[in-house]
mmCIF file with all atom_site columns, C-alpha atoms and ligand atoms in Angstrom:
data_model
loop_
_atom_site.group_PDB
_atom_site.id
_atom_site.type_symbol
_atom_site.label_atom_id
_atom_site.label_alt_id
_atom_site.label_comp_id
_atom_site.label_asym_id
_atom_site.label_entity_id
_atom_site.label_seq_id
_atom_site.pdbx_PDB_ins_code
_atom_site.Cartn_x
_atom_site.Cartn_y
_atom_site.Cartn_z
_atom_site.occupancy
_atom_site.B_iso_or_equiv
_atom_site.pdbx_formal_charge
_atom_site.auth_seq_id
_atom_site.auth_comp_id
_atom_site.auth_asym_id
_atom_site.auth_atom_id
_atom_site.pdbx_PDB_model_num
ATOM   1   C CA  . MET U 1 1   ? -36.925 138.572 -137.685 1.00 47.00 ? 1   MET U CA  1
ATOM   2   C CA  . ALA U 1 2   ? -34.950 136.769 -135.018 1.00 45.00 ? 2   ALA U CA  1
ATOM   3   C CA  . ALA U 1 3   ? -36.643 136.413 -131.653 1.00 50.00 ? 3   ALA U CA  1
ATOM   4   C CA  . ASP U 1 4   ? -33.883 138.537 -130.126 1.00 68.00 ? 4   ASP U CA  1
ATOM   5   C CA  . MET U 1 5   ? -33.368 141.673 -132.185 1.00 68.00 ? 5   MET U CA  1
ATOM   6   C CA  . HIS U 1 6   ? -29.922 142.089 -130.664 1.00 70.00 ? 6   HIS U CA  1
ATOM   7   C CA  . GLN U 1 7   ? -28.686 138.776 -131.995 1.00 67.00 ? 7   GLN U CA  1
ATOM   8   C CA  . ASN U 1 8   ? -25.526 139.239 -134.097 1.00 75.00 ? 8   ASN U CA  1
ATOM   9   C CA  . LEU U 1 9   ? -25.545 142.991 -133.592 1.00 89.00 ? 9   LEU U CA  1
ATOM   10  C CA  . GLU U 1 10  ? -22.455 144.825 -132.453 1.00 95.00 ? 10  GLU U CA  1
ATOM   11  C CA  . ILE U 1 11  ? -23.206 147.515 -129.889 1.00 96.00 ? 11  ILE U CA  1
ATOM   12  C CA  . LEU U 1 12  ? -21.484 150.863 -130.401 1.00 97.00 ? 12  LEU U CA  1
ATOM   13  C CA  . TYR U 1 13  ? -23.063 152.649 -127.415 1.00 98.00 ? 13  TYR U CA  1
ATOM   14  C CA  . THR U 1 14  ? -25.052 150.928 -124.715 1.00 97.00 ? 14  THR U CA  1
ATOM   15  C CA  . ARG U 1 15  ? -28.286 152.359 -123.319 1.00 98.00 ? 15  ARG U CA  1
ATOM   16  C CA  . GLN U 1 16  ? -26.333 153.224 -120.175 1.00 98.00 ? 16  GLN U CA  1
ATOM   17  C CA  . GLN U 1 17  ? -23.686 155.176 -122.064 1.00 98.00 ? 17  GLN U CA  1
ATOM   18  C CA  . ILE U 1 18  ? -26.419 156.970 -123.993 1.00 98.00 ? 18  ILE U CA  1
ATOM   19  C CA  . ALA U 1 19  ? -28.292 157.846 -120.791 1.00 98.00 ? 19  ALA U CA  1
ATOM   20  C CA  . GLU U 1 20  ? -25.143 159.241 -119.165 1.00 98.00 ? 20  GLU U CA  1
ATOM   21  C CA  . ARG U 1 21  ? -24.271 161.371 -122.174 1.00 98.00 ? 21  ARG U CA  1
ATOM   22  C CA  . VAL U 1 22  ? -27.844 162.635 -122.597 1.00 98.00 ? 22  VAL U CA  1
ATOM   23  C CA  . ALA U 1 23  ? -27.874 163.665 -118.926 1.00 98.00 ? 23  ALA U CA  1
ATOM   24  C CA  . GLU U 1 24  ? -24.669 165.660 -119.463 1.00 98.00 ? 24  GLU U CA  1
ATOM   25  C CA  . MET U 1 25  ? -26.088 167.309 -122.561 1.00 98.00 ? 25  MET U CA  1
ATOM   26  C CA  . GLY U 1 26  ? -29.273 168.206 -120.692 1.00 98.00 ? 26  GLY U CA  1
ATOM   27  C CA  . ALA U 1 27  ? -27.295 169.820 -117.890 1.00 98.00 ? 27  ALA U CA  1
ATOM   28  C CA  . GLN U 1 28  ? -25.266 171.839 -120.386 1.00 98.00 ? 28  GLN U CA  1
ATOM   29  C CA  . ILE U 1 29  ? -28.400 173.024 -122.223 1.00 98.00 ? 29  ILE U CA  1
ATOM   30  C CA  . THR U 1 30  ? -30.019 173.981 -118.908 1.00 98.00 ? 30  THR U CA  1
ATOM   31  C CA  . ARG U 1 31  ? -26.980 176.075 -117.974 1.00 98.00 ? 31  ARG U CA  1
ATOM   32  C CA  . ASP U 1 32  ? -26.863 177.776 -121.376 1.00 98.00 ? 32  ASP U CA  1
ATOM   33  C CA  . LEU U 1 33  ? -30.546 178.717 -121.268 1.00 97.00 ? 33  LEU U CA  1
ATOM   34  C CA  . ASN U 1 34  ? -30.151 180.634 -118.041 1.00 96.00 ? 34  ASN U CA  1
ATOM   35  C CA  . GLY U 1 35  ? -33.774 180.185 -116.988 1.00 96.00 ? 35  GLY U CA  1
ATOM   36  C CA  . GLU U 1 36  ? -35.298 181.078 -120.364 1.00 98.00 ? 36  GLU U CA  1
ATOM   37  C CA  . LYS U 1 37  ? -38.019 179.080 -122.110 1.00 98.00 ? 37  LYS U CA  1
ATOM   38  C CA  . LEU U 1 38  ? -37.254 176.603 -124.865 1.00 98.00 ? 38  LEU U CA  1
ATOM   39  C CA  . VAL U 1 39  ? -38.947 175.101 -127.921 1.00 98.00 ? 39  VAL U CA  1
ATOM   40  C CA  . MET U 1 40  ? -37.507 171.685 -128.647 1.00 98.00 ? 40  MET U CA  1
ATOM   41  C CA  . VAL U 1 41  ? -37.953 170.825 -132.320 1.00 98.00 ? 41  VAL U CA  1
ATOM   42  C CA  . GLY U 1 42  ? -37.498 167.134 -133.070 1.00 98.00 ? 42  GLY U CA  1
ATOM   43  C CA  . VAL U 1 43  ? -36.651 165.943 -136.552 1.00 98.00 ? 43  VAL U CA  1
ATOM   44  C CA  . LEU U 1 44  ? -38.891 162.957 -137.219 1.00 97.00 ? 44  LEU U CA  1
ATOM   45  C CA  . LYS U 1 45  ? -38.665 160.087 -137.010 1.00 97.00 ? 45  LYS U CA  1
ATOM   46  C CA  . GLY U 1 46  ? -35.156 159.282 -135.844 1.00 97.00 ? 46  GLY U CA  1
ATOM   47  C CA  . ALA U 1 47  ? -34.841 161.939 -133.143 1.00 98.00 ? 47  ALA U CA  1
ATOM   48  C CA  . ALA U 1 48  ? -37.979 160.885 -131.247 1.00 98.00 ? 48  ALA U CA  1
ATOM   49  C CA  . PRO U 1 49  ? -36.295 158.734 -128.542 1.00 98.00 ? 49  PRO U CA  1
ATOM   50  C CA  . PHE U 1 50  ? -33.454 161.239 -128.143 1.00 98.00 ? 50  PHE U CA  1
ATOM   51  C CA  . LEU U 1 51  ? -35.884 164.151 -127.794 1.00 98.00 ? 51  LEU U CA  1
ATOM   52  C CA  . ALA U 1 52  ? -37.938 162.256 -125.233 1.00 98.00 ? 52  ALA U CA  1
ATOM   53  C CA  . ASP U 1 53  ? -34.860 161.552 -123.101 1.00 98.00 ? 53  ASP U CA  1
ATOM   54  C CA  . LEU U 1 54  ? -33.179 164.925 -123.610 1.00 98.00 ? 54  LEU U CA  1
ATOM   55  C CA  . ALA U 1 55  ? -36.382 166.787 -122.740 1.00 98.00 ? 55  ALA U CA  1
ATOM   56  C CA  . ARG U 1 56  ? -36.446 165.039 -119.370 1.00 98.00 ? 56  ARG U CA  1
ATOM   57  C CA  . ALA U 1 57  ? -32.789 165.879 -118.803 1.00 98.00 ? 57  ALA U CA  1
ATOM   58  C CA  . VAL U 1 58  ? -33.243 169.640 -119.270 1.00 98.00 ? 58  VAL U CA  1
ATOM   59  C CA  . ASN U 1 59  ? -34.522 171.582 -116.312 1.00 97.00 ? 59  ASN U CA  1
ATOM   60  C CA  . VAL U 1 60  ? -36.327 174.343 -118.202 1.00 96.00 ? 60  VAL U CA  1
ATOM   61  C CA  . ASP U 1 61  ? -39.826 175.360 -119.238 1.00 98.00 ? 61  ASP U CA  1
ATOM   62  C CA  . ALA U 1 62  ? -39.958 173.543 -122.595 1.00 98.00 ? 62  ALA U CA  1
ATOM   63  C CA  . THR U 1 63  ? -42.476 172.830 -125.330 1.00 98.00 ? 63  THR U CA  1
ATOM   64  C CA  . PHE U 1 64  ? -42.187 170.346 -128.200 1.00 98.00 ? 64  PHE U CA  1
ATOM   65  C CA  . ASP U 1 65  ? -42.679 170.698 -131.917 1.00 98.00 ? 65  ASP U CA  1
ATOM   66  C CA  . PHE U 1 66  ? -41.727 168.354 -134.755 1.00 98.00 ? 66  PHE U CA  1
ATOM   67  C CA  . VAL U 1 67  ? -40.694 168.591 -138.364 1.00 98.00 ? 67  VAL U CA  1
ATOM   68  C CA  . ALA U 1 68  ? -40.154 165.857 -140.912 1.00 97.00 ? 68  ALA U CA  1
ATOM   69  C CA  . THR U 1 69  ? -37.904 165.913 -143.931 1.00 95.00 ? 69  THR U CA  1
ATOM   70  C CA  . SER U 1 70  ? -37.357 163.505 -146.761 1.00 85.00 ? 70  SER U CA  1
ATOM   71  C CA  . SER U 1 71  ? -34.873 160.932 -145.547 1.00 59.00 ? 71  SER U CA  1
ATOM   72  C CA  . TYR U 1 72  ? -32.607 158.195 -146.754 1.00 50.00 ? 72  TYR U CA  1
ATOM   73  C CA  . GLY U 1 73  ? -35.547 156.173 -148.078 1.00 48.00 ? 73  GLY U CA  1
ATOM   74  C CA  . CYS U 1 74  ? -35.031 152.451 -148.212 1.00 46.00 ? 74  CYS U CA  1
ATOM   75  C CA  . GLY U 1 75  ? -31.326 152.006 -147.670 1.00 51.00 ? 75  GLY U CA  1
ATOM   76  C CA  . GLN U 1 76  ? -28.085 153.636 -146.634 1.00 55.00 ? 76  GLN U CA  1
ATOM   77  C CA  . ARG U 1 77  ? -27.825 156.146 -149.503 1.00 56.00 ? 77  ARG U CA  1
ATOM   78  C CA  . SER U 1 78  ? -29.066 159.721 -149.320 1.00 57.00 ? 78  SER U CA  1
ATOM   79  C CA  . SER U 1 79  ? -30.968 161.114 -152.268 1.00 58.00 ? 79  SER U CA  1
ATOM   80  C CA  . GLY U 1 80  ? -29.187 164.452 -151.784 1.00 71.00 ? 80  GLY U CA  1
ATOM   81  C CA  . ALA U 1 81  ? -32.163 166.796 -151.943 1.00 84.00 ? 81  ALA U CA  1
ATOM   82  C CA  . VAL U 1 82  ? -34.009 167.719 -148.748 1.00 91.00 ? 82  VAL U CA  1
ATOM   83  C CA  . LYS U 1 83  ? -37.758 168.191 -148.768 1.00 92.00 ? 83  LYS U CA  1
ATOM   84  C CA  . LEU U 1 84  ? -39.940 169.369 -145.909 1.00 95.00 ? 84  LEU U CA  1
ATOM   85  C CA  . ILE U 1 85  ? -42.708 166.836 -145.349 1.00 95.00 ? 85  ILE U CA  1
ATOM   86  C CA  . LYS U 1 86  ? -44.056 168.278 -142.101 1.00 97.00 ? 86  LYS U CA  1
ATOM   87  C CA  . ASP U 1 87  ? -43.541 171.858 -140.943 1.00 98.00 ? 87  ASP U CA  1
ATOM   88  C CA  . LEU U 1 88  ? -43.714 173.311 -137.412 1.00 98.00 ? 88  LEU U CA  1
ATOM   89  C CA  . ASP U 1 89  ? -47.167 173.523 -135.830 1.00 98.00 ? 89  ASP U CA  1
ATOM   90  C CA  . GLU U 1 90  ? -46.377 176.923 -134.286 1.00 96.00 ? 90  GLU U CA  1
ATOM   91  C CA  . PRO U 1 91  ? -44.123 179.727 -135.551 1.00 97.00 ? 91  PRO U CA  1
ATOM   92  C CA  . VAL U 1 92  ? -40.918 180.161 -133.557 1.00 98.00 ? 92  VAL U CA  1
ATOM   93  C CA  . GLU U 1 93  ? -40.473 183.920 -133.943 1.00 98.00 ? 93  GLU U CA  1
ATOM   94  C CA  . GLY U 1 94  ? -38.812 185.400 -130.845 1.00 98.00 ? 94  GLY U CA  1
ATOM   95  C CA  . LYS U 1 95  ? -38.334 181.975 -129.226 1.00 98.00 ? 95  LYS U CA  1
ATOM   96  C CA  . ASN U 1 96  ? -35.316 179.961 -128.129 1.00 98.00 ? 96  ASN U CA  1
ATOM   97  C CA  . VAL U 1 97  ? -35.231 176.992 -130.469 1.00 98.00 ? 97  VAL U CA  1
ATOM   98  C CA  . LEU U 1 98  ? -33.299 173.782 -129.947 1.00 98.00 ? 98  LEU U CA  1
ATOM   99  C CA  . VAL U 1 99  ? -33.314 171.558 -133.023 1.00 98.00 ? 99  VAL U CA  1
ATOM   100 C CA  . VAL U 1 100 ? -32.979 167.949 -131.894 1.00 98.00 ? 100 VAL U CA  1
ATOM   101 C CA  . GLU U 1 101 ? -31.557 165.515 -134.446 1.00 98.00 ? 101 GLU U CA  1
ATOM   102 C CA  . ASP U 1 102 ? -30.347 161.924 -134.296 1.00 98.00 ? 102 ASP U CA  1
ATOM   103 C CA  . ILE U 1 103 ? -27.366 162.178 -136.661 1.00 97.00 ? 103 ILE U CA  1
ATOM   104 C CA  . LEU U 1 104 ? -25.518 165.045 -138.287 1.00 97.00 ? 104 LEU U CA  1
ATOM   105 C CA  . ASP U 1 105 ? -24.128 163.357 -141.372 1.00 96.00 ? 105 ASP U CA  1
ATOM   106 C CA  . THR U 1 106 ? -23.664 165.277 -144.652 1.00 95.00 ? 106 THR U CA  1
ATOM   107 C CA  . GLY U 1 107 ? -25.306 168.288 -142.996 1.00 96.00 ? 107 GLY U CA  1
ATOM   108 C CA  . LEU U 1 108 ? -27.811 168.722 -145.825 1.00 95.00 ? 108 LEU U CA  1
ATOM   109 C CA  . THR U 1 109 ? -30.846 168.239 -143.577 1.00 96.00 ? 109 THR U CA  1
ATOM   110 C CA  . LEU U 1 110 ? -29.770 170.548 -140.768 1.00 97.00 ? 110 LEU U CA  1
ATOM   111 C CA  . SER U 1 111 ? -28.501 173.254 -143.147 1.00 96.00 ? 111 SER U CA  1
ATOM   112 C CA  . TYR U 1 112 ? -31.872 173.233 -144.849 1.00 96.00 ? 112 TYR U CA  1
ATOM   113 C CA  . LEU U 1 113 ? -33.746 173.302 -141.544 1.00 97.00 ? 113 LEU U CA  1
ATOM   114 C CA  . ARG U 1 114 ? -31.568 176.005 -140.019 1.00 98.00 ? 114 ARG U CA  1
ATOM   115 C CA  . LYS U 1 115 ? -32.237 178.259 -143.011 1.00 97.00 ? 115 LYS U CA  1
ATOM   116 C CA  . HIS U 1 116 ? -35.941 177.460 -142.847 1.00 97.00 ? 116 HIS U CA  1
ATOM   117 C CA  . PHE U 1 117 ? -36.209 178.248 -139.119 1.00 98.00 ? 117 PHE U CA  1
ATOM   118 C CA  . MET U 1 118 ? -34.038 181.383 -139.303 1.00 98.00 ? 118 MET U CA  1
ATOM   119 C CA  . GLN U 1 119 ? -36.536 182.898 -141.741 1.00 97.00 ? 119 GLN U CA  1
ATOM   120 C CA  . GLN U 1 120 ? -38.955 183.022 -138.785 1.00 97.00 ? 120 GLN U CA  1
ATOM   121 C CA  . ARG U 1 121 ? -36.490 185.081 -136.707 1.00 98.00 ? 121 ARG U CA  1
ATOM   122 C CA  . PRO U 1 122 ? -36.210 183.001 -133.530 1.00 98.00 ? 122 PRO U CA  1
ATOM   123 C CA  . LYS U 1 123 ? -34.529 184.607 -130.515 1.00 98.00 ? 123 LYS U CA  1
ATOM   124 C CA  . SER U 1 124 ? -31.877 181.898 -130.637 1.00 98.00 ? 124 SER U CA  1
ATOM   125 C CA  . LEU U 1 125 ? -31.349 178.702 -132.574 1.00 98.00 ? 125 LEU U CA  1
ATOM   126 C CA  . ARG U 1 126 ? -29.156 175.882 -131.362 1.00 98.00 ? 126 ARG U CA  1
ATOM   127 C CA  . ILE U 1 127 ? -28.676 172.341 -132.575 1.00 98.00 ? 127 ILE U CA  1
ATOM   128 C CA  . ALA U 1 128 ? -28.361 169.182 -130.481 1.00 99.00 ? 128 ALA U CA  1
ATOM   129 C CA  . THR U 1 129 ? -27.379 165.992 -132.260 1.00 98.00 ? 129 THR U CA  1
ATOM   130 C CA  . LEU U 1 130 ? -26.848 162.663 -130.603 1.00 98.00 ? 130 LEU U CA  1
ATOM   131 C CA  . LEU U 1 131 ? -24.296 161.534 -133.179 1.00 98.00 ? 131 LEU U CA  1
ATOM   132 C CA  . ASP U 1 132 ? -21.982 163.489 -135.439 1.00 98.00 ? 132 ASP U CA  1
ATOM   133 C CA  . LYS U 1 133 ? -20.132 162.090 -138.458 1.00 98.00 ? 133 LYS U CA  1
ATOM   134 C CA  . PRO U 1 134 ? -17.827 165.013 -139.299 1.00 97.00 ? 134 PRO U CA  1
ATOM   135 C CA  . SER U 1 135 ? -15.979 163.106 -142.040 1.00 96.00 ? 135 SER U CA  1
ATOM   136 C CA  . ARG U 1 136 ? -19.190 162.881 -144.087 1.00 94.00 ? 136 ARG U CA  1
ATOM   137 C CA  . ARG U 1 137 ? -19.925 166.617 -144.132 1.00 96.00 ? 137 ARG U CA  1
ATOM   138 C CA  . ILE U 1 138 ? -20.928 168.288 -147.397 1.00 94.00 ? 138 ILE U CA  1
ATOM   139 C CA  . GLU U 1 139 ? -22.571 171.416 -145.941 1.00 94.00 ? 139 GLU U CA  1
ATOM   140 C CA  . LYS U 1 140 ? -20.632 173.595 -143.511 1.00 96.00 ? 140 LYS U CA  1
ATOM   141 C CA  . ILE U 1 141 ? -22.584 173.133 -140.282 1.00 97.00 ? 141 ILE U CA  1
ATOM   142 C CA  . GLU U 1 142 ? -21.739 172.222 -136.696 1.00 98.00 ? 142 GLU U CA  1
ATOM   143 C CA  . ALA U 1 143 ? -24.026 171.282 -133.831 1.00 98.00 ? 143 ALA U CA  1
ATOM   144 C CA  . ASP U 1 144 ? -23.911 173.204 -130.543 1.00 98.00 ? 144 ASP U CA  1
ATOM   145 C CA  . TYR U 1 145 ? -24.329 169.985 -128.575 1.00 98.00 ? 145 TYR U CA  1
ATOM   146 C CA  . VAL U 1 146 ? -22.936 166.644 -129.761 1.00 98.00 ? 146 VAL U CA  1
ATOM   147 C CA  . GLY U 1 147 ? -23.514 163.368 -127.951 1.00 98.00 ? 147 GLY U CA  1
ATOM   148 C CA  . PHE U 1 148 ? -20.850 161.279 -129.667 1.00 98.00 ? 148 PHE U CA  1
ATOM   149 C CA  . SER U 1 149 ? -18.623 161.969 -132.629 1.00 98.00 ? 149 SER U CA  1
ATOM   150 C CA  . ILE U 1 150 ? -18.208 158.828 -134.752 1.00 98.00 ? 150 ILE U CA  1
ATOM   151 C CA  . PRO U 1 151 ? -16.358 157.767 -137.899 1.00 97.00 ? 151 PRO U CA  1
ATOM   152 C CA  . ASN U 1 152 ? -18.146 156.884 -141.111 1.00 95.00 ? 152 ASN U CA  1
ATOM   153 C CA  . LEU U 1 153 ? -20.215 153.971 -139.813 1.00 94.00 ? 153 LEU U CA  1
ATOM   154 C CA  . PHE U 1 154 ? -23.857 153.168 -140.456 1.00 95.00 ? 154 PHE U CA  1
ATOM   155 C CA  . VAL U 1 155 ? -25.687 152.831 -137.175 1.00 97.00 ? 155 VAL U CA  1
ATOM   156 C CA  . ILE U 1 156 ? -29.125 151.669 -136.100 1.00 97.00 ? 156 ILE U CA  1
ATOM   157 C CA  . GLY U 1 157 ? -31.144 151.725 -132.898 1.00 97.00 ? 157 GLY U CA  1
ATOM   158 C CA  . TYR U 1 158 ? -32.270 154.376 -130.396 1.00 98.00 ? 158 TYR U CA  1
ATOM   159 C CA  . GLY U 1 159 ? -34.400 155.940 -133.146 1.00 98.00 ? 159 GLY U CA  1
ATOM   160 C CA  . MET U 1 160 ? -32.105 155.299 -136.069 1.00 97.00 ? 160 MET U CA  1
ATOM   161 C CA  . ASP U 1 161 ? -33.251 153.010 -138.828 1.00 95.00 ? 161 ASP U CA  1
ATOM   162 C CA  . TYR U 1 162 ? -32.257 150.897 -141.753 1.00 93.00 ? 162 TYR U CA  1
ATOM   163 C CA  . ALA U 1 163 ? -35.218 150.879 -144.154 1.00 93.00 ? 163 ALA U CA  1
ATOM   164 C CA  . GLU U 1 164 ? -37.501 151.910 -141.239 1.00 95.00 ? 164 GLU U CA  1
ATOM   165 C CA  . ARG U 1 165 ? -36.457 148.971 -139.061 1.00 94.00 ? 165 ARG U CA  1
ATOM   166 C CA  . TYR U 1 166 ? -34.475 148.777 -135.815 1.00 95.00 ? 166 TYR U CA  1
ATOM   167 C CA  . ARG U 1 167 ? -35.588 152.171 -134.460 1.00 97.00 ? 167 ARG U CA  1
ATOM   168 C CA  . ASN U 1 168 ? -36.728 150.509 -131.240 1.00 97.00 ? 168 ASN U CA  1
ATOM   169 C CA  . LEU U 1 169 ? -33.382 148.922 -130.339 1.00 97.00 ? 169 LEU U CA  1
ATOM   170 C CA  . PRO U 1 170 ? -32.448 150.395 -126.951 1.00 97.00 ? 170 PRO U CA  1
ATOM   171 C CA  . ASP U 1 171 ? -28.721 150.531 -127.785 1.00 97.00 ? 171 ASP U CA  1
ATOM   172 C CA  . ILE U 1 172 ? -26.927 152.124 -130.738 1.00 98.00 ? 172 ILE U CA  1
ATOM   173 C CA  . CYS U 1 173 ? -25.660 149.270 -132.909 1.00 97.00 ? 173 CYS U CA  1
ATOM   174 C CA  . LEU U 1 174 ? -23.528 148.899 -136.006 1.00 95.00 ? 174 LEU U CA  1
ATOM   175 C CA  . MET U 1 175 ? -25.218 147.978 -139.250 1.00 85.00 ? 175 MET U CA  1
ATOM   176 C CA  . THR U 1 176 ? -22.990 145.586 -141.104 1.00 77.00 ? 176 THR U CA  1
ATOM   177 C CA  . PRO U 1 177 ? -23.537 144.634 -144.775 1.00 66.00 ? 177 PRO U CA  1
ATOM   178 C CA  . ASP U 1 178 ? -23.969 140.958 -143.898 1.00 63.00 ? 178 ASP U CA  1
ATOM   179 C CA  . HIS U 1 179 ? -26.617 141.623 -141.288 1.00 58.00 ? 179 HIS U CA  1
ATOM   180 C CA  . PRO U 1 180 ? -29.381 138.982 -141.456 1.00 51.00 ? 180 PRO U CA  1
ATOM   181 C CA  . GLU U 1 181 ? -32.706 140.209 -142.843 1.00 52.00 ? 181 GLU U CA  1
HETATM 182 P P1  . IMP O 2 .   ? -27.703 164.442 -143.421 1.00 70.80 ? 1   IMP O P1  1
HETATM 183 O O1  . IMP O 2 .   ? -28.719 165.323 -144.082 1.00 70.80 ? 1   IMP O O1  1
HETATM 184 O O2  . IMP O 2 .   ? -26.827 163.754 -144.421 1.00 70.80 ? 1   IMP O O2  1
HETATM 185 O O3  . IMP O 2 .   ? -26.910 165.127 -142.359 1.00 70.80 ? 1   IMP O O3  1
HETATM 186 O O4  . IMP O 2 .   ? -28.477 163.227 -142.827 1.00 70.80 ? 1   IMP O O4  1
HETATM 187 C C1  . IMP O 2 .   ? -29.167 163.251 -141.690 1.00 70.80 ? 1   IMP O C1  1
HETATM 188 C C2  . IMP O 2 .   ? -30.094 162.057 -141.625 1.00 70.80 ? 1   IMP O C2  1
HETATM 189 O O5  . IMP O 2 .   ? -29.604 160.924 -142.346 1.00 70.80 ? 1   IMP O O5  1
HETATM 190 C C3  . IMP O 2 .   ? -30.219 161.603 -140.216 1.00 70.80 ? 1   IMP O C3  1
HETATM 191 O O6  . IMP O 2 .   ? -31.203 162.318 -139.531 1.00 70.80 ? 1   IMP O O6  1
HETATM 192 C C4  . IMP O 2 .   ? -30.596 160.158 -140.396 1.00 70.80 ? 1   IMP O C4  1
HETATM 193 O O7  . IMP O 2 .   ? -31.983 160.041 -140.568 1.00 70.80 ? 1   IMP O O7  1
HETATM 194 C C5  . IMP O 2 .   ? -29.918 159.731 -141.658 1.00 70.80 ? 1   IMP O C5  1
HETATM 195 N N1  . IMP O 2 .   ? -28.681 159.003 -141.352 1.00 70.80 ? 1   IMP O N1  1
HETATM 196 C C6  . IMP O 2 .   ? -27.415 159.406 -141.538 1.00 70.80 ? 1   IMP O C6  1
HETATM 197 N N2  . IMP O 2 .   ? -26.528 158.484 -141.131 1.00 70.80 ? 1   IMP O N2  1
HETATM 198 C C7  . IMP O 2 .   ? -27.259 157.460 -140.649 1.00 70.80 ? 1   IMP O C7  1
HETATM 199 C C8  . IMP O 2 .   ? -26.932 156.206 -140.026 1.00 70.80 ? 1   IMP O C8  1
HETATM 200 O O8  . IMP O 2 .   ? -25.765 155.833 -139.823 1.00 70.80 ? 1   IMP O O8  1
HETATM 201 N N3  . IMP O 2 .   ? -27.976 155.426 -139.660 1.00 70.80 ? 1   IMP O N3  1
HETATM 202 C C9  . IMP O 2 .   ? -29.269 155.779 -139.824 1.00 70.80 ? 1   IMP O C9  1
HETATM 203 N N4  . IMP O 2 .   ? -29.627 156.947 -140.382 1.00 70.80 ? 1   IMP O N4  1
HETATM 204 C C10 . IMP O 2 .   ? -28.639 157.788 -140.795 1.00 70.80 ? 1   IMP O C10 1
#
């Protein structure tokens, strides 16, 4: 690992751009909730930084919960099937749920999760994703709140990984095939 993790990395969105967009999303979510309580459900691990920032940008009475699904594994390819590795700690029946995800890509993960959560009859269920790659969609699903819509690029940083690395980069960067190991 290079001493500077940012070396040779192309930044797609700077930490400042992310912060500004997250603040806007938080304000929008606050308006839409109209003073009601919220359960923010983060999809581990990638959504952790986004959830932490978004939670502080919403001005509502909020609690956190987390789920984990099977992910891309060690590379850029999805296995296709979604498996729930960690379920909610508390049922969300009758509650306003905001699912917080890092990237909406093929839509397989969020379609699976939406179906899973809807079985518990929440009062409302909305989705916030920091990034959206609409061109990659397999399942018909849209997020209610989208940070940035991007083309088919593989990104890392601000929670997003390549083989579990780079999640702690403060900016969202492009993963290029010739990136040094
Ligand atoms: P989906 O089920 O195909 O929508 O995939 C969602 C998950 O795939 C995201 O939560 C990410 O963990 C992962 N993913 C998709 N695209 C990228 C990317 O560009 N970089 C890192 N992870 C990604």
